[in-house]
Coordinates of N, CA, C and O and ligand atoms in Angstrom, one line a residue:
X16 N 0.8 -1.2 0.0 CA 0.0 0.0 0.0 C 0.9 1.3 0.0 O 1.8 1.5 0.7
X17 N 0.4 2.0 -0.9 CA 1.1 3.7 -0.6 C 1.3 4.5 0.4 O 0.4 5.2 0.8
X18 N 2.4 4.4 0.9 CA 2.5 5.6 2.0 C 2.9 7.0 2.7 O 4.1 7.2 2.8
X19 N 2.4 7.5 3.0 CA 2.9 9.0 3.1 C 3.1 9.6 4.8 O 2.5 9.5 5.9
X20 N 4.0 10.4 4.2 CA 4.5 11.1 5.5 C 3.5 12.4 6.2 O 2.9 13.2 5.5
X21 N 3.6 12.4 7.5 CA 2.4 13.4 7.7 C 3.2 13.6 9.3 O 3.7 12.8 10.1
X22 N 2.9 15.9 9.1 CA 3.2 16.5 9.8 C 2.8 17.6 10.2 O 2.4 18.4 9.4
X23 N 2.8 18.1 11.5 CA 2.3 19.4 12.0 C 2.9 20.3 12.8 O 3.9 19.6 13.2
X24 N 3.0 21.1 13.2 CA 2.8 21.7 14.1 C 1.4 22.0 15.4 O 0.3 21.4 15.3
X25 N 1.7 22.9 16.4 CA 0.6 23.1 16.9 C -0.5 23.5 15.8 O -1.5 22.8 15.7
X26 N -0.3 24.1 15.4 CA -1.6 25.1 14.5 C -1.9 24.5 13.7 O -2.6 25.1 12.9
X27 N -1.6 23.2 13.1 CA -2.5 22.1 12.4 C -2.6 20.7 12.9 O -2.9 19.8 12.1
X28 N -2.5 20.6 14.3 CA -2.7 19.5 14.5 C -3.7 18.8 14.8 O -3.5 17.6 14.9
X29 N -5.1 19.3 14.9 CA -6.3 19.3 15.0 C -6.5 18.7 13.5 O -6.7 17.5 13.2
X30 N -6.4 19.5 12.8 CA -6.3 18.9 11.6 C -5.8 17.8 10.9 O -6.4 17.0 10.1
X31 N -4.8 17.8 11.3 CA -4.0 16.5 10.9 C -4.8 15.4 11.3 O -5.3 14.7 10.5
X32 N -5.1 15.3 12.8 CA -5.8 14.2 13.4 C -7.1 13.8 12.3 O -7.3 12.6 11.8
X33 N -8.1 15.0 12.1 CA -9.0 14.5 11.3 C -8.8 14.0 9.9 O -9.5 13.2 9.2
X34 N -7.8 14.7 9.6 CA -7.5 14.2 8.3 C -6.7 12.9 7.6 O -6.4 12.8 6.4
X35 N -6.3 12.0 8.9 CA -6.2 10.6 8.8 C -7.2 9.9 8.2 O -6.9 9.1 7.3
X36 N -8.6 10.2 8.4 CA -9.6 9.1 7.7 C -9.6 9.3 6.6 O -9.6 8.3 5.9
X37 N -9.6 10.3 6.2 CA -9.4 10.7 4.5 C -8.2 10.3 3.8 O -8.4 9.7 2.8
X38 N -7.1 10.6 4.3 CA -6.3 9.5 3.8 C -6.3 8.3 3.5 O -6.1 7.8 2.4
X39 N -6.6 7.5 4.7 CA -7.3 6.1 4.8 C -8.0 6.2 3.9 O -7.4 6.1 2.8
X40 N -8.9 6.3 4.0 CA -10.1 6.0 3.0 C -9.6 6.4 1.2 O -10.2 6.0 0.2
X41 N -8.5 7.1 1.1 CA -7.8 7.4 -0.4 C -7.0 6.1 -1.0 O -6.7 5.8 -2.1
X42 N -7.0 5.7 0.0 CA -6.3 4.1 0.4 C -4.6 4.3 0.4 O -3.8 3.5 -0.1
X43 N -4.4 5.4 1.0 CA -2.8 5.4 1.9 C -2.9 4.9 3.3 O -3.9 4.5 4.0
X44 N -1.6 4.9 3.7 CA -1.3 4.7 4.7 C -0.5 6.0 5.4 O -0.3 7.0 4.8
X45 N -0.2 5.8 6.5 CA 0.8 7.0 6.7 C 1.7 6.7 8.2 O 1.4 5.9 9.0
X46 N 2.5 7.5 8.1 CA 3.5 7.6 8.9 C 3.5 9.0 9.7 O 3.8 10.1 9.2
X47 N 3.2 8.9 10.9 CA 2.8 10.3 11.3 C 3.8 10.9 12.3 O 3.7 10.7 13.5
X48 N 4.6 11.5 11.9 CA 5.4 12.1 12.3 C 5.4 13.2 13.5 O 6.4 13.7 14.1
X49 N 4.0 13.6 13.9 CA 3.8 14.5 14.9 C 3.4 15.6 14.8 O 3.0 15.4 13.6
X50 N 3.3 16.6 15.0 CA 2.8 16.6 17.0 C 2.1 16.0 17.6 O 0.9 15.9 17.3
X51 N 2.5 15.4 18.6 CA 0.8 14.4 19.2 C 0.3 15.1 20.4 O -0.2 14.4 21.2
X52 N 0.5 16.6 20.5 CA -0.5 17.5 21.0 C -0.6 18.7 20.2 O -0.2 18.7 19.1
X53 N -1.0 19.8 21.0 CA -1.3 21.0 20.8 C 0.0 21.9 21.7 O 0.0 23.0 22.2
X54 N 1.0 20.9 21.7 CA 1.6 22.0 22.9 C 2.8 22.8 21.6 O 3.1 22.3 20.5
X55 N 3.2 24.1 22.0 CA 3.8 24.7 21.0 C 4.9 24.2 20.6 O 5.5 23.6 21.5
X56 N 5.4 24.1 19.2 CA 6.9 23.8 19.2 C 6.9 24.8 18.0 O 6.1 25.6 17.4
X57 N 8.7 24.3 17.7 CA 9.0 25.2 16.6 C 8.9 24.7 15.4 O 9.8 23.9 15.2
X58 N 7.7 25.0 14.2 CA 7.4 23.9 13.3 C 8.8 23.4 12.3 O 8.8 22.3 11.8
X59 N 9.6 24.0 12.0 CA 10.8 23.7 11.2 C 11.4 22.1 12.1 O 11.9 21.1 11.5
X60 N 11.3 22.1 13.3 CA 11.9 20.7 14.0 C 10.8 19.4 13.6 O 11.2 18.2 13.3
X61 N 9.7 19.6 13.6 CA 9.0 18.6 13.2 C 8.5 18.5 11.6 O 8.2 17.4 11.2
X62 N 8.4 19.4 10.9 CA 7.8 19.6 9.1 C 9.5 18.8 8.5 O 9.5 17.6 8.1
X63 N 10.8 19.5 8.6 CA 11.6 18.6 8.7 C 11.8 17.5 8.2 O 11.9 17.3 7.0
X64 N 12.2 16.2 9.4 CA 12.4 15.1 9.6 C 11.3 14.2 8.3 O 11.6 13.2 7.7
X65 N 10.2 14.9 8.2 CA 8.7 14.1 7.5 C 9.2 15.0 5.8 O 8.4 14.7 4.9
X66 N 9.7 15.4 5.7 CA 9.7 16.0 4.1 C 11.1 15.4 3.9 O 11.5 15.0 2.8
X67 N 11.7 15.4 4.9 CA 13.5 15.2 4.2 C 13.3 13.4 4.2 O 14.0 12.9 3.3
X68 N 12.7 12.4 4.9 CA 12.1 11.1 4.5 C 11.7 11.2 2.8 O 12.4 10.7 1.9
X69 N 10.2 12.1 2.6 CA 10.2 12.0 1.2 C 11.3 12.3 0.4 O 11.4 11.9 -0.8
X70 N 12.2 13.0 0.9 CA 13.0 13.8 -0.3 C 13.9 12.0 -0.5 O 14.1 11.4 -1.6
X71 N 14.2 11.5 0.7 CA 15.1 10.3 0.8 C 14.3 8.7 -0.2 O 14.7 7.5 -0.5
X72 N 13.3 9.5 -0.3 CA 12.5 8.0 -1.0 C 11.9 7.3 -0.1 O 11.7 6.1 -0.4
X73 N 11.3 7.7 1.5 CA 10.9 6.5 1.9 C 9.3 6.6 1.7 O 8.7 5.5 1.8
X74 N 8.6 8.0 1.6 CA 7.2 7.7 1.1 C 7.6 8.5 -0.8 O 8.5 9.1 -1.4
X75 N 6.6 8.1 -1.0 CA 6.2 8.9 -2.2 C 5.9 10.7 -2.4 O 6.2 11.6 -3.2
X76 N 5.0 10.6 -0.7 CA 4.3 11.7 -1.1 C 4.3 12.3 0.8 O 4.1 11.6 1.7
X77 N 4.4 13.5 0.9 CA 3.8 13.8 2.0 C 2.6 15.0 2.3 O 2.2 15.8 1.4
X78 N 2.1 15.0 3.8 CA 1.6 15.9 4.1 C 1.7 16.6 5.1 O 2.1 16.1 6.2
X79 N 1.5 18.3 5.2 CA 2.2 18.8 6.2 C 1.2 20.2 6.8 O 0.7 21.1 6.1
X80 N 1.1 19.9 7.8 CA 0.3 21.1 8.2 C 1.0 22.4 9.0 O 2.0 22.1 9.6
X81 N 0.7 23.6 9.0 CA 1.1 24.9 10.5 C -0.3 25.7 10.3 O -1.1 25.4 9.5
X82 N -0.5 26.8 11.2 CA -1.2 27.5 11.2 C -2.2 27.9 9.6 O -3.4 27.8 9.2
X83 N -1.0 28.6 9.0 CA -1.0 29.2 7.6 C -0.8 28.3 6.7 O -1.6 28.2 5.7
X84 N 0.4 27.6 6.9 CA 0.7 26.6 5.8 C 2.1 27.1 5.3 O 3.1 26.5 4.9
X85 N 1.9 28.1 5.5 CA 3.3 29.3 4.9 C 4.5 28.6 5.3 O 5.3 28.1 4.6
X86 N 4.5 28.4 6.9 CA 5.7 28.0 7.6 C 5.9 26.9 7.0 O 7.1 26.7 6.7
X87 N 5.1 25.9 6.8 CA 6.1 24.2 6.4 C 6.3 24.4 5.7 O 7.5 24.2 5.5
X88 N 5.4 25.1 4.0 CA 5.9 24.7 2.9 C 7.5 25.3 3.1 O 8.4 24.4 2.9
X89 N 8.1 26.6 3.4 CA 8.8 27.3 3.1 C 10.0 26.4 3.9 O 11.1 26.3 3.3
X90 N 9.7 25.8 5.1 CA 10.7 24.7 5.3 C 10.8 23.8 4.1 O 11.7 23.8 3.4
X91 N 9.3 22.9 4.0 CA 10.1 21.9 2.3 C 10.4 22.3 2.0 O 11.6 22.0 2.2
X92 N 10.3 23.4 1.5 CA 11.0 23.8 -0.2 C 12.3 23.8 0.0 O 13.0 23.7 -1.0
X93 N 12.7 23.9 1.3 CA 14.4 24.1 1.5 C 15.0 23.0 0.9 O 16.1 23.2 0.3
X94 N 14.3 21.5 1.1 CA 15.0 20.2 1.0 C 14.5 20.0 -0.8 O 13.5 20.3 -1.4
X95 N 15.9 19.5 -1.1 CA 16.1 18.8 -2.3 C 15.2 18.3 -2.7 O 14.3 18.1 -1.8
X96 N 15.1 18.0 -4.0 CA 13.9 17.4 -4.9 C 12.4 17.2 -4.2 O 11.6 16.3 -4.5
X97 N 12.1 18.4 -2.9 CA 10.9 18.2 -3.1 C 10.3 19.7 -3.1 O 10.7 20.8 -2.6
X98 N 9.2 19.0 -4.0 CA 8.2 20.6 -4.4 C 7.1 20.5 -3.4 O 6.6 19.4 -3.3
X99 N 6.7 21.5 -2.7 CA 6.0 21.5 -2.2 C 4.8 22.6 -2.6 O 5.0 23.5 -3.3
X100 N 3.7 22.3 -2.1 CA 2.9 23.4 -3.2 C 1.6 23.7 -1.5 O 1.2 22.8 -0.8
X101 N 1.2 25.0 -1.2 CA 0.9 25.5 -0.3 C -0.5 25.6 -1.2 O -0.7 26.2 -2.3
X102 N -1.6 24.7 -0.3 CA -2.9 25.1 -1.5 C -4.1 25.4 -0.4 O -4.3 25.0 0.8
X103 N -4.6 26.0 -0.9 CA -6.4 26.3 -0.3 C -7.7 26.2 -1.0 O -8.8 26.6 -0.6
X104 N -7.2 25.5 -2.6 CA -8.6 25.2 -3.0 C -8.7 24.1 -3.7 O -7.7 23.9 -4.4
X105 N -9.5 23.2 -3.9 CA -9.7 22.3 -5.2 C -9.0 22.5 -6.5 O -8.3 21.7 -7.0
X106 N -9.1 23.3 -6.8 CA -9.2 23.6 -8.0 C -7.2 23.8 -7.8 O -6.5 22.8 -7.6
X107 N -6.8 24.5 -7.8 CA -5.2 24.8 -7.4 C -4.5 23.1 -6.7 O -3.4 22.8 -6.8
X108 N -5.6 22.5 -6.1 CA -4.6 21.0 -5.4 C -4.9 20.5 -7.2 O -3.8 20.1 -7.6
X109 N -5.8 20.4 -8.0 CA -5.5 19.4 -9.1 C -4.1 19.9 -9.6 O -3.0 19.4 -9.9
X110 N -4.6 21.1 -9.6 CA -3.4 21.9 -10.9 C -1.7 21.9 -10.4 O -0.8 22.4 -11.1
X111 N -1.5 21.4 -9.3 CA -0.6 21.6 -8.8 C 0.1 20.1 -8.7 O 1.3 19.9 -8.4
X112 N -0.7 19.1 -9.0 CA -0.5 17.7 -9.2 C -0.3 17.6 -11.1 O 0.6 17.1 -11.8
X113 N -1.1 18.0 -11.4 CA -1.0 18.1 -12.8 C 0.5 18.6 -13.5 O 1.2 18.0 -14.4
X114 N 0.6 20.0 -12.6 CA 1.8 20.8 -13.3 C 2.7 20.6 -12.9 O 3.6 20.5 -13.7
X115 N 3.0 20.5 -11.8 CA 4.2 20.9 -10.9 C 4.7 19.6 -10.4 O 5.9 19.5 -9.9
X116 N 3.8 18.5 -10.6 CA 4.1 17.3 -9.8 C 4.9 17.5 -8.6 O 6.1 17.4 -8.5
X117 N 3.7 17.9 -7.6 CA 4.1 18.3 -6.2 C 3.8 16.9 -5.5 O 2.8 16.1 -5.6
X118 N 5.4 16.7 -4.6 CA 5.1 15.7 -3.9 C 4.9 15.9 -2.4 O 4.9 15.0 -1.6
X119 N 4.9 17.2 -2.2 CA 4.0 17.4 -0.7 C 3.6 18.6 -0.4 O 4.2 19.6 -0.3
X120 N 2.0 18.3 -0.3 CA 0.7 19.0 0.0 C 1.0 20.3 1.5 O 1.2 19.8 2.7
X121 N 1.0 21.4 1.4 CA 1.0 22.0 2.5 C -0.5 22.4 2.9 O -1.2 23.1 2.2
X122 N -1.0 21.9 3.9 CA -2.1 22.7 4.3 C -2.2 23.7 5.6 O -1.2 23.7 6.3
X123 N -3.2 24.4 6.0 CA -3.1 25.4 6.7 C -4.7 25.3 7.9 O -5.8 25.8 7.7
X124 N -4.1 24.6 9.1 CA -4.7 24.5 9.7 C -6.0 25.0 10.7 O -7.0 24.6 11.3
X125 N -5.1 26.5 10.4 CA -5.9 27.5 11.4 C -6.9 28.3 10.3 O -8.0 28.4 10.8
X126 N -6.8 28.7 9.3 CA -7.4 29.8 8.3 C -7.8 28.8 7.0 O -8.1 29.4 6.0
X127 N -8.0 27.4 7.1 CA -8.6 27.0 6.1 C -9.4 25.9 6.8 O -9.0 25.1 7.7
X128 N -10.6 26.1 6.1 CA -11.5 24.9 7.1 C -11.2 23.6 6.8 O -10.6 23.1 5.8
X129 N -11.7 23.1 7.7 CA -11.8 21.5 7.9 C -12.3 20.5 6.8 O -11.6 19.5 6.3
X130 N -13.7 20.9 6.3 CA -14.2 20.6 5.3 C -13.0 20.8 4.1 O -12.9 19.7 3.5
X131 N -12.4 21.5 3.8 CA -12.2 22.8 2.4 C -10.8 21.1 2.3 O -10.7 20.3 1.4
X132 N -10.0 21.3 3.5 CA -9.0 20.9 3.8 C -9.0 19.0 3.2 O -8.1 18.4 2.6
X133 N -10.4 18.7 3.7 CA -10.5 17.2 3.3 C -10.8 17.3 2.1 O -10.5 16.2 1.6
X134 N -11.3 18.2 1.1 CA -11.6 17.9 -0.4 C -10.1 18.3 -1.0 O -9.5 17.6 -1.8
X135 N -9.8 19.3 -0.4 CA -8.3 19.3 -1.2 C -7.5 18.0 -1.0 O -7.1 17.4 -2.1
X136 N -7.2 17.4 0.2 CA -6.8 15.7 0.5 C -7.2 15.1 -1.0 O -6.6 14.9 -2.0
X137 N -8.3 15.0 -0.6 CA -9.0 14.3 -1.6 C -8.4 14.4 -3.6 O -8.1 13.6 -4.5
X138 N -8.5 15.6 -3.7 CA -7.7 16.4 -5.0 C -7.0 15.6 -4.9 O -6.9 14.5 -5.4
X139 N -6.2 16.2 -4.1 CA -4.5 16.2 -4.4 C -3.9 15.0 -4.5 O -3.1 14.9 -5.5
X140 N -4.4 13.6 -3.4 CA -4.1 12.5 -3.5 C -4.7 12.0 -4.8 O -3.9 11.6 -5.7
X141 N -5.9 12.1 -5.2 CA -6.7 11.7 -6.2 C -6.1 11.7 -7.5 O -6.3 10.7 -8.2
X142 N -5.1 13.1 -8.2 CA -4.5 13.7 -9.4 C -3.9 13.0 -9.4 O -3.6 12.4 -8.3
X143 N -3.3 12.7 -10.5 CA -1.9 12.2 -11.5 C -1.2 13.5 -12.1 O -1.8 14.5 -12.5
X144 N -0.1 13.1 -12.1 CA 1.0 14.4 -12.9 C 1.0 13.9 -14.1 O 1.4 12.9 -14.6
X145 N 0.1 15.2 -15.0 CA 0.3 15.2 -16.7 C 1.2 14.1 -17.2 O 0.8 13.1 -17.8
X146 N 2.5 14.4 -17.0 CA 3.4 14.0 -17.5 C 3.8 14.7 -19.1 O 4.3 14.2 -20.1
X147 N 3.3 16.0 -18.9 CA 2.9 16.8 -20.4 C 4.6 17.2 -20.5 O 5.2 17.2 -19.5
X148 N 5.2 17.4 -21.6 CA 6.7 17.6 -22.0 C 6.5 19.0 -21.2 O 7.1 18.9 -20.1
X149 N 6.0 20.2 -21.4 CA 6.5 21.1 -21.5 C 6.0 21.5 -19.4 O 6.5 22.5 -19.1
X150 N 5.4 21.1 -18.6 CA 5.7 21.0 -17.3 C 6.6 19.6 -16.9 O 6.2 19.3 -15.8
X151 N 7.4 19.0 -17.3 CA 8.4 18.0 -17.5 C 9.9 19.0 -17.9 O 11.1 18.8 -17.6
X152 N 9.4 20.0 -18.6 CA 10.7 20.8 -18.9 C 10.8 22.2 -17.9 O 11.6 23.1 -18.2
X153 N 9.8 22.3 -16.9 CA 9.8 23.3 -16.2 C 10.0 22.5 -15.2 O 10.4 23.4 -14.4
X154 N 10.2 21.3 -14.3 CA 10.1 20.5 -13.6 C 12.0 20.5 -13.3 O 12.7 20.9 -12.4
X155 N 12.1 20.0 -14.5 CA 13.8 20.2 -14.9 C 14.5 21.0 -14.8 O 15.7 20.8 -14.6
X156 N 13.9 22.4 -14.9 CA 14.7 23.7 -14.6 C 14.6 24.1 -13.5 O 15.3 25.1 -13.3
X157 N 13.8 23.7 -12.4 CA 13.5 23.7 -10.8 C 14.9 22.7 -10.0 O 15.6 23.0 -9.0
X158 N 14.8 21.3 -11.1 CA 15.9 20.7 -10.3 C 17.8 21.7 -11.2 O 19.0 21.7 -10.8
X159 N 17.3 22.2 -12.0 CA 19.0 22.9 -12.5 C 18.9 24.1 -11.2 O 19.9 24.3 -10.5
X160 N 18.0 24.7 -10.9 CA 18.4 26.0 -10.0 C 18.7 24.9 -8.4 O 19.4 25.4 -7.6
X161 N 18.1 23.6 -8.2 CA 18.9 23.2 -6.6 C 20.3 22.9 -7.2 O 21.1 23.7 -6.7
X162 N 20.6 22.2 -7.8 CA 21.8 22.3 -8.3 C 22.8 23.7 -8.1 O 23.8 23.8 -7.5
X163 N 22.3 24.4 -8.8 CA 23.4 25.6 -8.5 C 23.0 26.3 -7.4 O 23.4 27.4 -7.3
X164 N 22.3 26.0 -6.5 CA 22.1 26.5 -5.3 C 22.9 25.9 -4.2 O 23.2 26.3 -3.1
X165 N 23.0 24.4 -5.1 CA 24.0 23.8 -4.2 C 23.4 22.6 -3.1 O 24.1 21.9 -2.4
X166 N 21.7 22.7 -3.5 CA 21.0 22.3 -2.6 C 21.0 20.7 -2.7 O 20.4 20.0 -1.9
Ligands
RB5_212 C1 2.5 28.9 15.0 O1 1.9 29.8 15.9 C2 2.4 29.5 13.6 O2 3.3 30.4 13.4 C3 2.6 28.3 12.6 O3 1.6 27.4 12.8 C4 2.5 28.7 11.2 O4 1.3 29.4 10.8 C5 3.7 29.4 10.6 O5 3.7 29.7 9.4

């Protein structure tokens, strides 16, 4: 079975919790990397450990929650080969599986609902990446700039 990494902070971890069934039911599995409360931490220590796994190949795909969403993605993005794509609607989680072939979902705990949050799950796991040449050749020029970044 497919499995994905899954992370929070305080300000999405309410979230996260509910958004296990939905996973499940997409027919993943997951690996939950934490928080297993609400108590504060600094989200870069926990978003982290669960993105730099995907970057390493051991899920496919991850998910990651904070308040906004701002803070994790802006952590992924730091790690090698993974794109992370910060979404708040249906319509942007297809397009962002389509185009970008994003392999981890940021969601935003506090400022996007619950509901909103499980359809985008839903999207996002749901899409396939085009595989269209010409987002395949913007894909490619994402991995030349970590390269000279050094990353
Ligand atoms: C934590 O209070 C908050 O800063 C965090 O969840 C997130 O929104 C950061 O971008």
């Amino acid at each position: 079975m497919k499995k994905i990494a899954l992370a929070s902070d305080q300000g999405g971890f309410e979230q996260k919790e509910a958004l296990k069934s939905v996973i499940t039911e997409m027919g993943y599995e997951f690996e939950d990397y934490g928080v297993h409360s609400d108590a504060s931490v600094d989200y870069p220590d926990v978003i982290y450990p669960a993105v730099k796994a995907v970057a390493d190949g051991e899920y496919e795909m991850g998910i990651i929650l904070c308040g906004t969403g701002i803070g994790a993605s802006i952590v992924a993005n730091k790690v090698r080969g993974i794109r992370a794509a910060l979404v708040t609607s249906t319509e942007v989680a297809e397009l962002t599986r389509e185009h970008n072939d994003s392999n981890i979902l940021a969601l935003a705990g506090r400022t996007t609902e619950l509901a909103m949050n499980e359809a985008i799950v839903r999207t996002w796991l749901g899409t396939a990446y085009s595989q269209d040449e010409r987002h395949t050749r913007r894909i490619n020029k994402i991995k030349d700039i970590e390269i000279k970044e050094g990353r």
